[in-house]
Coordinates of C-alpha atoms in Angstrom, one line a residue:
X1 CA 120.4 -10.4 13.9
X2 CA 118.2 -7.2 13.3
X3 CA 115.0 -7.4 15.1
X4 CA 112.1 -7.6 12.5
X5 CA 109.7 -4.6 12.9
X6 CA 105.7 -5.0 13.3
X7 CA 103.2 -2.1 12.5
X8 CA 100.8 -3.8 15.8
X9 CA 100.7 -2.1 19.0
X10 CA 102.8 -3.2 22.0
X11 CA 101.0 -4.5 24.8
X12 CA 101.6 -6.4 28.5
X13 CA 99.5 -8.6 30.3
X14 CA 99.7 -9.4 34.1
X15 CA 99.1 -13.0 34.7
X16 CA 100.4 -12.7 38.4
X17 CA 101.1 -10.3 41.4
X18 CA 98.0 -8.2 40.0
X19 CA 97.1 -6.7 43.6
X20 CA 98.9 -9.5 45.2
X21 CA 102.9 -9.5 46.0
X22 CA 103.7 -13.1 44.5
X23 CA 103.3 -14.4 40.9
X24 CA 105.2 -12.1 39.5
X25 CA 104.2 -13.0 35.5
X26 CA 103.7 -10.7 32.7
X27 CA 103.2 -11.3 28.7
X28 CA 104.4 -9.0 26.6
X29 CA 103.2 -9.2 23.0
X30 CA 104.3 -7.7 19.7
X31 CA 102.7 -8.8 16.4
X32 CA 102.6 -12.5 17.0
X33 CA 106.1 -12.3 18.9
X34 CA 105.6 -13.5 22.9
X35 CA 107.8 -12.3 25.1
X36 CA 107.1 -13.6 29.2
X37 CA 108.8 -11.6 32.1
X38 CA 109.1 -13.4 34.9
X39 CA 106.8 -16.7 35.9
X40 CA 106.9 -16.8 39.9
X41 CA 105.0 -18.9 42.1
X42 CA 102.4 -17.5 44.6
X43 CA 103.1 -17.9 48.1
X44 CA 100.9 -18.1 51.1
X45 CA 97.6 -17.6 51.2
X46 CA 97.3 -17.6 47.4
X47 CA 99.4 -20.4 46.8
X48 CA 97.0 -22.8 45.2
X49 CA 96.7 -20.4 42.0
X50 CA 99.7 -22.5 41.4
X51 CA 97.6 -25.0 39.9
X52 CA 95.3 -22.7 37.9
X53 CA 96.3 -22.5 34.1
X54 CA 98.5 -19.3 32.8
X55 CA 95.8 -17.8 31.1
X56 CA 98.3 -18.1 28.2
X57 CA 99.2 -21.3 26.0
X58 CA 103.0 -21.9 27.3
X59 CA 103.5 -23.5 23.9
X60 CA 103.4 -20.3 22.2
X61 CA 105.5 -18.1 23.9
X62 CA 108.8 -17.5 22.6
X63 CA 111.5 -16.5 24.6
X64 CA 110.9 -15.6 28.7
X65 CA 113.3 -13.4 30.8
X66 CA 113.6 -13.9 34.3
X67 CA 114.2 -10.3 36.6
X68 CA 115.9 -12.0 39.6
X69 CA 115.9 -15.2 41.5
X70 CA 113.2 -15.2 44.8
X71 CA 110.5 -17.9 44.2
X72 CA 107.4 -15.8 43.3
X73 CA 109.8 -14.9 40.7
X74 CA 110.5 -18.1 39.3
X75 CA 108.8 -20.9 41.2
X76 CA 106.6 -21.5 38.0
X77 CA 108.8 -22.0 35.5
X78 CA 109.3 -26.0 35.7
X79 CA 105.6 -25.6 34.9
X80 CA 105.8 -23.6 32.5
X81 CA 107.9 -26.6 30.9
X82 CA 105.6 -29.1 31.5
X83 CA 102.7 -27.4 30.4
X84 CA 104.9 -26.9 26.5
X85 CA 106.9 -24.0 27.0
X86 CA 110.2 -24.6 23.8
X87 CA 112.0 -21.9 24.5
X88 CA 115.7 -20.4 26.4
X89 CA 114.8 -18.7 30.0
X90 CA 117.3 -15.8 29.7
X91 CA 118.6 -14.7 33.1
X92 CA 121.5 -13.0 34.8
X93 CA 124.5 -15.1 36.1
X94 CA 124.1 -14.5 39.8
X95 CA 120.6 -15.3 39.1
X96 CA 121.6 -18.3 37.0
X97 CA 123.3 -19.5 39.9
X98 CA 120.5 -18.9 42.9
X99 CA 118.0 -20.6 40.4
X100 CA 118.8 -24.3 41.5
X101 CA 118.9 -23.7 44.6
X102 CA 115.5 -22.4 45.9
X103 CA 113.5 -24.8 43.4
X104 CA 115.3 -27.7 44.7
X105 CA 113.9 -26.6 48.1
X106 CA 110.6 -26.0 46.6
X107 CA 110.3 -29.7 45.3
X108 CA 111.9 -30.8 48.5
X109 CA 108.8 -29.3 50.1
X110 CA 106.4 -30.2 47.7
X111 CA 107.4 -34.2 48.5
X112 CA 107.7 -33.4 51.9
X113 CA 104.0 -32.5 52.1
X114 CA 103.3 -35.6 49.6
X115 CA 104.4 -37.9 52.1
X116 CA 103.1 -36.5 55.4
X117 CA 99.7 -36.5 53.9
X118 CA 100.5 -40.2 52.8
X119 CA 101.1 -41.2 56.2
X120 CA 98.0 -39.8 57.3
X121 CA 96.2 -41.9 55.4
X122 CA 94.8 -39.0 52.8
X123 CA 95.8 -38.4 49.2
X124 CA 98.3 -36.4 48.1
X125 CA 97.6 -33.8 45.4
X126 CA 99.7 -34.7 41.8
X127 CA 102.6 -32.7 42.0
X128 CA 102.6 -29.2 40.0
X129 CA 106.2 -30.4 38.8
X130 CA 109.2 -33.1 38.9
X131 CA 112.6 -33.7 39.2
X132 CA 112.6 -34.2 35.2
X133 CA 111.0 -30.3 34.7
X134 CA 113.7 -29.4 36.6
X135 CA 116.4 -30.8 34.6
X136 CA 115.3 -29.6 31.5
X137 CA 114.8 -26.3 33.0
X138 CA 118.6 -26.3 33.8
X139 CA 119.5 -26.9 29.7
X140 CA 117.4 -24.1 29.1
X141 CA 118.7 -21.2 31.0
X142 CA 121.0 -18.9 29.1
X143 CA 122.8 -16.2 31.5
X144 CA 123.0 -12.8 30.0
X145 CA 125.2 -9.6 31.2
X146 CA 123.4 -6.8 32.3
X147 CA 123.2 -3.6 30.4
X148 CA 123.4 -5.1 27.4
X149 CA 120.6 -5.4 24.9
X150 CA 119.3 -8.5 23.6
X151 CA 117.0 -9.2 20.8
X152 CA 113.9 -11.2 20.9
X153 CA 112.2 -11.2 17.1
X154 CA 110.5 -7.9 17.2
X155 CA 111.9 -6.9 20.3
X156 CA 114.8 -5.6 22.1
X157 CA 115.3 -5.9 25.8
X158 CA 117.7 -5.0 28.5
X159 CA 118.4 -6.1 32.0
X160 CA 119.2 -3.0 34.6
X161 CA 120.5 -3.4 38.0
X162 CA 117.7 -3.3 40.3
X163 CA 119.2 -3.4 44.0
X164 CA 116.9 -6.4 44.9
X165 CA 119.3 -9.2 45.3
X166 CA 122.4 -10.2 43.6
X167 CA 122.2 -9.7 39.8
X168 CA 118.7 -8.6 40.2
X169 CA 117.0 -6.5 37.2
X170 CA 114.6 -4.4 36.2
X171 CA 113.7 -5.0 32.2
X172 CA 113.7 -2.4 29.6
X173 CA 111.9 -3.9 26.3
X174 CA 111.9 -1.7 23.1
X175 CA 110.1 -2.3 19.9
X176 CA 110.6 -0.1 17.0
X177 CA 108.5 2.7 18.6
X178 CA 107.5 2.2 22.4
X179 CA 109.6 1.6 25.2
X180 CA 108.2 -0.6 28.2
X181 CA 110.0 -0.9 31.4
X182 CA 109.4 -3.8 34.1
X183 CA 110.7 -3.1 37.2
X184 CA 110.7 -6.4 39.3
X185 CA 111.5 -6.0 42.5
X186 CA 113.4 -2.5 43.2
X187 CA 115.6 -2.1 46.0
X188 CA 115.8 -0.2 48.9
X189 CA 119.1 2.3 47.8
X190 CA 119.9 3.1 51.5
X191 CA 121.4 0.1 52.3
X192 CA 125.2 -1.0 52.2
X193 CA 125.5 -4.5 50.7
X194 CA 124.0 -3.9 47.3
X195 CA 124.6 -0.9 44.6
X196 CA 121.2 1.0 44.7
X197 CA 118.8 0.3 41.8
X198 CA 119.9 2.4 38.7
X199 CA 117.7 5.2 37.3
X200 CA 115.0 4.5 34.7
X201 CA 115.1 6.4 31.9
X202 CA 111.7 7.7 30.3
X203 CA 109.6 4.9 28.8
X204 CA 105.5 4.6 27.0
X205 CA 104.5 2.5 30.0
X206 CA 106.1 1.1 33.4
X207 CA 104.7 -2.0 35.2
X208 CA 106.2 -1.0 38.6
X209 CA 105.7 -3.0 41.9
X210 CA 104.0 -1.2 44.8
X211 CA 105.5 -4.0 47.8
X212 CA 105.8 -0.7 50.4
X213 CA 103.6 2.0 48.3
X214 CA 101.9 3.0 51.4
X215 CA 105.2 4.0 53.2
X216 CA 108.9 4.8 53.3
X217 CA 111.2 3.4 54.9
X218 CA 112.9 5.1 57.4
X219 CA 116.9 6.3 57.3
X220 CA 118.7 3.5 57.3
X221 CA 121.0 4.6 59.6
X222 CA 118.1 5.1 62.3
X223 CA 117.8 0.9 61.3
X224 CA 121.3 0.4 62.4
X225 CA 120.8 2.4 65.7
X226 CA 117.7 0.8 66.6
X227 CA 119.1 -2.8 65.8
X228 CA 122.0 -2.3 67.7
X229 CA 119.9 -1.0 70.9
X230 CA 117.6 -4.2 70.7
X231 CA 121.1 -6.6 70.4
X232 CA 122.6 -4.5 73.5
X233 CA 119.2 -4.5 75.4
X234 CA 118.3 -8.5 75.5
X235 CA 121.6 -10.0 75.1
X236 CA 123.2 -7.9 77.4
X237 CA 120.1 -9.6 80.2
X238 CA 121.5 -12.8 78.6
X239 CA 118.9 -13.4 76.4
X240 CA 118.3 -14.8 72.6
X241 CA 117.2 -12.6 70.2
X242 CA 115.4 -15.4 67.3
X243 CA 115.5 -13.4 63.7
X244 CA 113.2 -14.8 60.9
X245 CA 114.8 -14.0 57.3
X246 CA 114.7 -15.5 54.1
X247 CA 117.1 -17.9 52.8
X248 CA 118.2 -15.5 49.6
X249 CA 119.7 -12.0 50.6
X250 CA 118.1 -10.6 53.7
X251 CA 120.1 -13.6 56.0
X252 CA 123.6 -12.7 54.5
X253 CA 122.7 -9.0 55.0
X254 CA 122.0 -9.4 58.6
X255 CA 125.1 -11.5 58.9
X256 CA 126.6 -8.3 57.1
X257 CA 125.7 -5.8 59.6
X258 CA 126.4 -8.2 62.8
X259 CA 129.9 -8.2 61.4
X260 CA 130.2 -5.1 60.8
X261 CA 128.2 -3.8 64.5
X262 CA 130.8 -6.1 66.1
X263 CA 134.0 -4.6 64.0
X264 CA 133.0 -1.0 65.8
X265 CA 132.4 -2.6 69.0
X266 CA 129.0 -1.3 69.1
X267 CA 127.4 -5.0 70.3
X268 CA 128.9 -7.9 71.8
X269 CA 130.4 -10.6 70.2
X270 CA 128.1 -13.6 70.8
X271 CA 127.2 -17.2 69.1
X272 CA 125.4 -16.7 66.0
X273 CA 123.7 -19.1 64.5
X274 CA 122.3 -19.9 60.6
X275 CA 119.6 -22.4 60.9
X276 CA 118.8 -23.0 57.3
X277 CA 120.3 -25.2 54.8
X278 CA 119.1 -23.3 51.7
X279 CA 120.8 -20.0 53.4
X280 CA 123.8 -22.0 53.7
X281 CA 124.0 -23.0 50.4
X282 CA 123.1 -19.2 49.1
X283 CA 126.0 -18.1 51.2
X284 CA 128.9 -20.8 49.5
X285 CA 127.3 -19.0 46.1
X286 CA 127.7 -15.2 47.0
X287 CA 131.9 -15.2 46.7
X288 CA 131.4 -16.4 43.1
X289 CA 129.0 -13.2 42.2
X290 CA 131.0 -11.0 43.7
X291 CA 131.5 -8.4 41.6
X292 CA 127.5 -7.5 41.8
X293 CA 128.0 -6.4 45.4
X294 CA 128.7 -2.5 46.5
X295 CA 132.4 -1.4 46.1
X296 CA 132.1 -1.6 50.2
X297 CA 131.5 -5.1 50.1
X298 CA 133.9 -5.7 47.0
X299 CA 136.8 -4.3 49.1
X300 CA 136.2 -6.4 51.7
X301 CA 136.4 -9.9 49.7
X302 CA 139.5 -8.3 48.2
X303 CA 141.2 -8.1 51.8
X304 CA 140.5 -11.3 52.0
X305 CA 137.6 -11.0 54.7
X306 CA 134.3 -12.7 54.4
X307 CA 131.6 -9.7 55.2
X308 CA 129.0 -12.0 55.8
X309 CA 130.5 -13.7 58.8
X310 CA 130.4 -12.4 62.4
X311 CA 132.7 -13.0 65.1
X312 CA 131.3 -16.6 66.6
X313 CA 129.3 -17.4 63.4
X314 CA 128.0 -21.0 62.9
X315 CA 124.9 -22.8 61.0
X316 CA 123.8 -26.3 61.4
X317 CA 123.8 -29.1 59.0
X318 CA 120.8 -31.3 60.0
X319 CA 117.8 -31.0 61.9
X320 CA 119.5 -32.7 65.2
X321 CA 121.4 -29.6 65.0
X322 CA 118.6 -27.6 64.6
X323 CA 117.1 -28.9 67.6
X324 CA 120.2 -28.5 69.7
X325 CA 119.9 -25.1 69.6
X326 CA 117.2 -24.9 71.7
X327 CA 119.3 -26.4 74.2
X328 CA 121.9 -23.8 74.4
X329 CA 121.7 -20.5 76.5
X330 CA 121.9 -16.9 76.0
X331 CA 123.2 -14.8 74.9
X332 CA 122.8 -15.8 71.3
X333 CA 121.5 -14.9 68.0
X334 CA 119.7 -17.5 65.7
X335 CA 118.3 -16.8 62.2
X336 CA 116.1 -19.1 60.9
X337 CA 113.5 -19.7 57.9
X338 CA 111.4 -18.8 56.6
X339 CA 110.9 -15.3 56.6
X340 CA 107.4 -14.7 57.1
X341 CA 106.8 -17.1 59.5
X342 CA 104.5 -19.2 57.9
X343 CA 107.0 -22.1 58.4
X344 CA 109.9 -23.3 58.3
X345 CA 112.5 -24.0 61.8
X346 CA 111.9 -20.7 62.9
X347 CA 108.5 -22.0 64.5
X348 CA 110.2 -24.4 66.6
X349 CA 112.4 -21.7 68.1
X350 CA 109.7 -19.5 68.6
X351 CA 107.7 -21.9 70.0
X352 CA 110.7 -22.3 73.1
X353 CA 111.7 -18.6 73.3
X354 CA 108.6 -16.7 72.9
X355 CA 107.4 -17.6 76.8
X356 CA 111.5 -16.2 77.6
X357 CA 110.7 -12.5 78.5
X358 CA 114.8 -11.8 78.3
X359 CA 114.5 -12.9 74.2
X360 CA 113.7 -10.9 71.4
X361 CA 111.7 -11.6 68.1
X362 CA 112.8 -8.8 65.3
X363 CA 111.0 -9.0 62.2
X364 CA 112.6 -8.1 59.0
X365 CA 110.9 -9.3 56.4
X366 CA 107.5 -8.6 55.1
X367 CA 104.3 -10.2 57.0
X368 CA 101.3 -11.7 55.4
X369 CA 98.2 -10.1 56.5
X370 CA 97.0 -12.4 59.5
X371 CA 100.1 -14.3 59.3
X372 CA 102.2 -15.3 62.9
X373 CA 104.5 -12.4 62.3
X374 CA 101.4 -9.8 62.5
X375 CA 100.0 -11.3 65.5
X376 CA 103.6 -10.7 67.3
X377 CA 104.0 -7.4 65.9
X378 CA 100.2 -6.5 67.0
X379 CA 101.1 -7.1 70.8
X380 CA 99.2 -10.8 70.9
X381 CA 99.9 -12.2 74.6
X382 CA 99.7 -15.9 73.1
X383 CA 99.8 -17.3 69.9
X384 CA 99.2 -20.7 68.0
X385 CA 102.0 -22.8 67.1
X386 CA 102.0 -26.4 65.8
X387 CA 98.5 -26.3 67.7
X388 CA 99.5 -25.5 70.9
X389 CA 99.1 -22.0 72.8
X390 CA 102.2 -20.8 73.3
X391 CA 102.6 -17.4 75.5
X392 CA 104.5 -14.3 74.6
X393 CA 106.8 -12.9 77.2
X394 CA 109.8 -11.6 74.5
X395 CA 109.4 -8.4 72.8
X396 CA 108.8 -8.2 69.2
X397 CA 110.2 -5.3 67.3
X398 CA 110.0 -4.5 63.6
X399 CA 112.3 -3.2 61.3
X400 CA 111.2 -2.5 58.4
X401 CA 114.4 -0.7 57.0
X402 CA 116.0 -4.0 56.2
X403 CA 113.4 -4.5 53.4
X404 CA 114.9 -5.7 49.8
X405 CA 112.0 -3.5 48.6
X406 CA 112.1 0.5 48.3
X407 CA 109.6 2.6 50.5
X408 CA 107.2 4.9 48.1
X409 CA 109.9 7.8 48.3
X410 CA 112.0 5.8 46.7
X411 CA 109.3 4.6 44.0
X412 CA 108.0 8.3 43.1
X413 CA 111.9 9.2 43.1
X414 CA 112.9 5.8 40.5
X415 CA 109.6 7.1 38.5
X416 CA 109.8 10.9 38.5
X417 CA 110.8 10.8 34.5
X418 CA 107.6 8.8 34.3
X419 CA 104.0 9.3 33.0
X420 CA 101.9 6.1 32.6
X421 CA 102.4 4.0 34.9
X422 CA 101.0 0.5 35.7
X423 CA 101.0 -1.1 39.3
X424 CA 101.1 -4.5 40.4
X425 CA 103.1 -6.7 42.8
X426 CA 101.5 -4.9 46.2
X427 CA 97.9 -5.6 48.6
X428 CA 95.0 -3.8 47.0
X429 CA 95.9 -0.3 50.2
X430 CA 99.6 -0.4 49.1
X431 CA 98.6 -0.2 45.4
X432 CA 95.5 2.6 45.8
X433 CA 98.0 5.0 48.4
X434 CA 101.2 4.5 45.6
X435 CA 98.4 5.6 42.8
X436 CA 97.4 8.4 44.6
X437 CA 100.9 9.9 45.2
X438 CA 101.7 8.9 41.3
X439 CA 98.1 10.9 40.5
X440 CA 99.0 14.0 43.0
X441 CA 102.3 14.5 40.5
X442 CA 100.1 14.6 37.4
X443 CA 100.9 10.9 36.4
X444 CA 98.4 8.6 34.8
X445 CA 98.3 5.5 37.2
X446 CA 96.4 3.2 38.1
X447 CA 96.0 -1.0 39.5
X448 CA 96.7 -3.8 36.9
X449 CA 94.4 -6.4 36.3
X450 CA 95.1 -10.2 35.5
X451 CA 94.1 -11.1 32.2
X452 CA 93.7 -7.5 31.2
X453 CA 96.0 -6.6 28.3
X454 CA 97.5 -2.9 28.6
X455 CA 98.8 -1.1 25.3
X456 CA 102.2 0.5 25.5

């Protein structure tokens, strides 16, 4: 079917990550055609915007694309049902797949909370969404191929690989005149598991995320190095080195390079440990996408060799299990959720082996601003956990090359063909330094607003 043309401007709307990192949401509208990329949940400290309205009627939007699976990507969605939303949620397959996965954790959390506040004696909140949204949200996904486009009444719009995660995308949406371009999440292209995000061609507007404008990352070769000293260092002294990672890409990419440090006998082989059912259940899906991995990794599945699974790998089932890791002795490694620290089993390991000065904390994911992970990295000789004072003997070390997201090389690189460009998914300082680079090329950019329409 031809798209039908409208002589009305383009224009997007952030209603989410506007100088914040989650919440990714954004309403683009031509003529009276709604089009919603993305319709994440936020996380930490601004998590009860969750129960805010859109700012948009959910009943009138028409078709919503999703740009890759991690919650503050699509934790909203079974909302966005209840609240009236008709429509298909078009998504790549790999994506398709990861979907059920982390909101079937989220509403395993949300009635986990439900009932511990019940059995204090205080009411819990009404849930945000239920089993039922999440059904219906299943009839509605429709997996698309990427690079291919797809038309949305006025609109045409096309999913590029992004580098993020499996399947991930950055949206190009054209109307008969103006081109917009949504980046999502962009990778970090110096890493092995993933293809690097592909180039953006020149567009009227970009909404690009700003997750690491203040800072690039370093070489990720230097990453590798510096990893593999910190394994040598502590578990060679027999200790346990306690890495907190989320569930979705960043714990099968550390499994990746333990392999793969082990294969070239550059660290021992020790016990490794998954402590995360939800990571467990990512990993069973990865085989199935595949062919969205680098040609590195694609050979490797081809030989018949799992590259996400080290020497003495293992990962528990049930939280006895979890608990009898704290039994065991070094040398080990144990990844745990969640990835920024602000829950999850991670905490119970941390609250054994931080007083061990032989173990190691190493932090790659990104840390909330006052969050556990920053009072580790900042040195802290004792921290709160569960209520008690716990002290810190083991080292905590930060590497920050394992991010999903790209450093702001990368991001003035992606946007060199660029002119007007819109920023959002970043802290207020990560935003204002990326603007300033963008400006000091002769770029037009600037912070988006929520609620504040932009015209393409």
């Amino acid at each position: 079917m031809m798209p039908v043309w409208y002589s009305t401007p383009m224009r997007i709307t952030p209603y989410g990550a506007a100088q914040v990192v989650t919440g990714s949401c954004h309403l683009v509208e031509e003529g009276d055609y709604k089009l919603l990329l993305d319709c994440g949940a936020y996380q930490g400290s601004e998590d009860d915007r969750n129960q805010e309205p859109f700012g948009f009627d959910p009943a009138t939007i028409d078709a919503v694309v999703i740009s890759h699976a991690h919650n503050d990507h699509i934790g909203r969605l079974p909302i966005l049902i209840r609240r009236g939303y008709k429509g298909k949620v078009h998504l790549s397959e790999p994506t398709a797949k990861f979907l059920p996965v982390i909101l079937e954790d989220s509403l395993k959390l949300m009635s986990e909370e439900a009932e511990r506040l019940e059995r204090k004696g205080k009411k819990a909140p009404t849930p945000l969404w239920e089993e039922a949204d999440l059904e219906e949200l299943y009839r509605r996904l429709e997996p698309v191929p990427l690079y291919q486009d797809l038309a949305f009444g006025p609109l045409t719009a096309r999913l590029h690989g992004a580098g993020h995660l499996p399947g991930s995308a950055f949206v190009q949406v054209n109307s008969k005149d103006k081109r917009l371009i949504f980046s999502g999440d962009l990778g970090h292209k110096g890493k092995e598991v993933l293809e690097a995000p592909t180039e953006a061609t020149p567009a009227d507007l970009v909404l690009c995320e700003g997750t690491y404008g203040d800072r690039s990352h370093k070489p990720f070769s230097e990453t590798m190095a510096e990893f593999a000293r910190i394994l040598n260092d502590h578990l060679g002294r027999g200790g346990k080195v306690f890495i907190p990672s989320f569930a979705l890409e960043r714990t099968q990419e550390i499994l990746f390079h333990l392999r793969e440090l082990e294969t070239q006998a550059k660290i021992p082989v020790v016990p490794v440990y998954v402590d995360s059912p939800m990571a467990d259940k990512i990993s069973e899906i990865y085989p199935q996408v595949k062919n969205y991995f680098s040609t590195e990794v694609q050979a490797l599945y081809n030989q018949g060799i799992d590259p996400f699974r080290p020497e003495k790998f293992d990962h528990t089932h049930s939280v006895e299990d979890s608990k009898a890791l704290n039994t065991l002795n070094g040398p080990l490694v144990i990844i745990a959720g969640n990835g920024m620290l602000s829950g999850g089993r991670i905490l119970h390991h941390l609250a054994l082996g931080l007083p061990g000065e032989d173990n190691a904390v190493i932090i790659a994911s990104y840390q909330p601003r006052g969050g556990l992970g920053q009072l580790l990295i900042e040195g802290n000789e004792s921290v709160k956990i569960f209520g008690d004072v716990v002290p810190v003997r083991a080292k905590t070390y930060t590497l920050g090359g394992f991010s999903g997201h790209a450093g702001q090389d990368e991001l003035l690189s992606w946007l060199s063909g660029e002119s007007k460009i819109a920023l959002v998914h970043g802290e207020p300082d990560k935003l204002q330094a990326l603007s300033r680079a963008l400006s000091g090329q002769g770029k037009t950019a600037w912070m988006a607003e929520w609620g504040k329409a932009i015209e393409v």
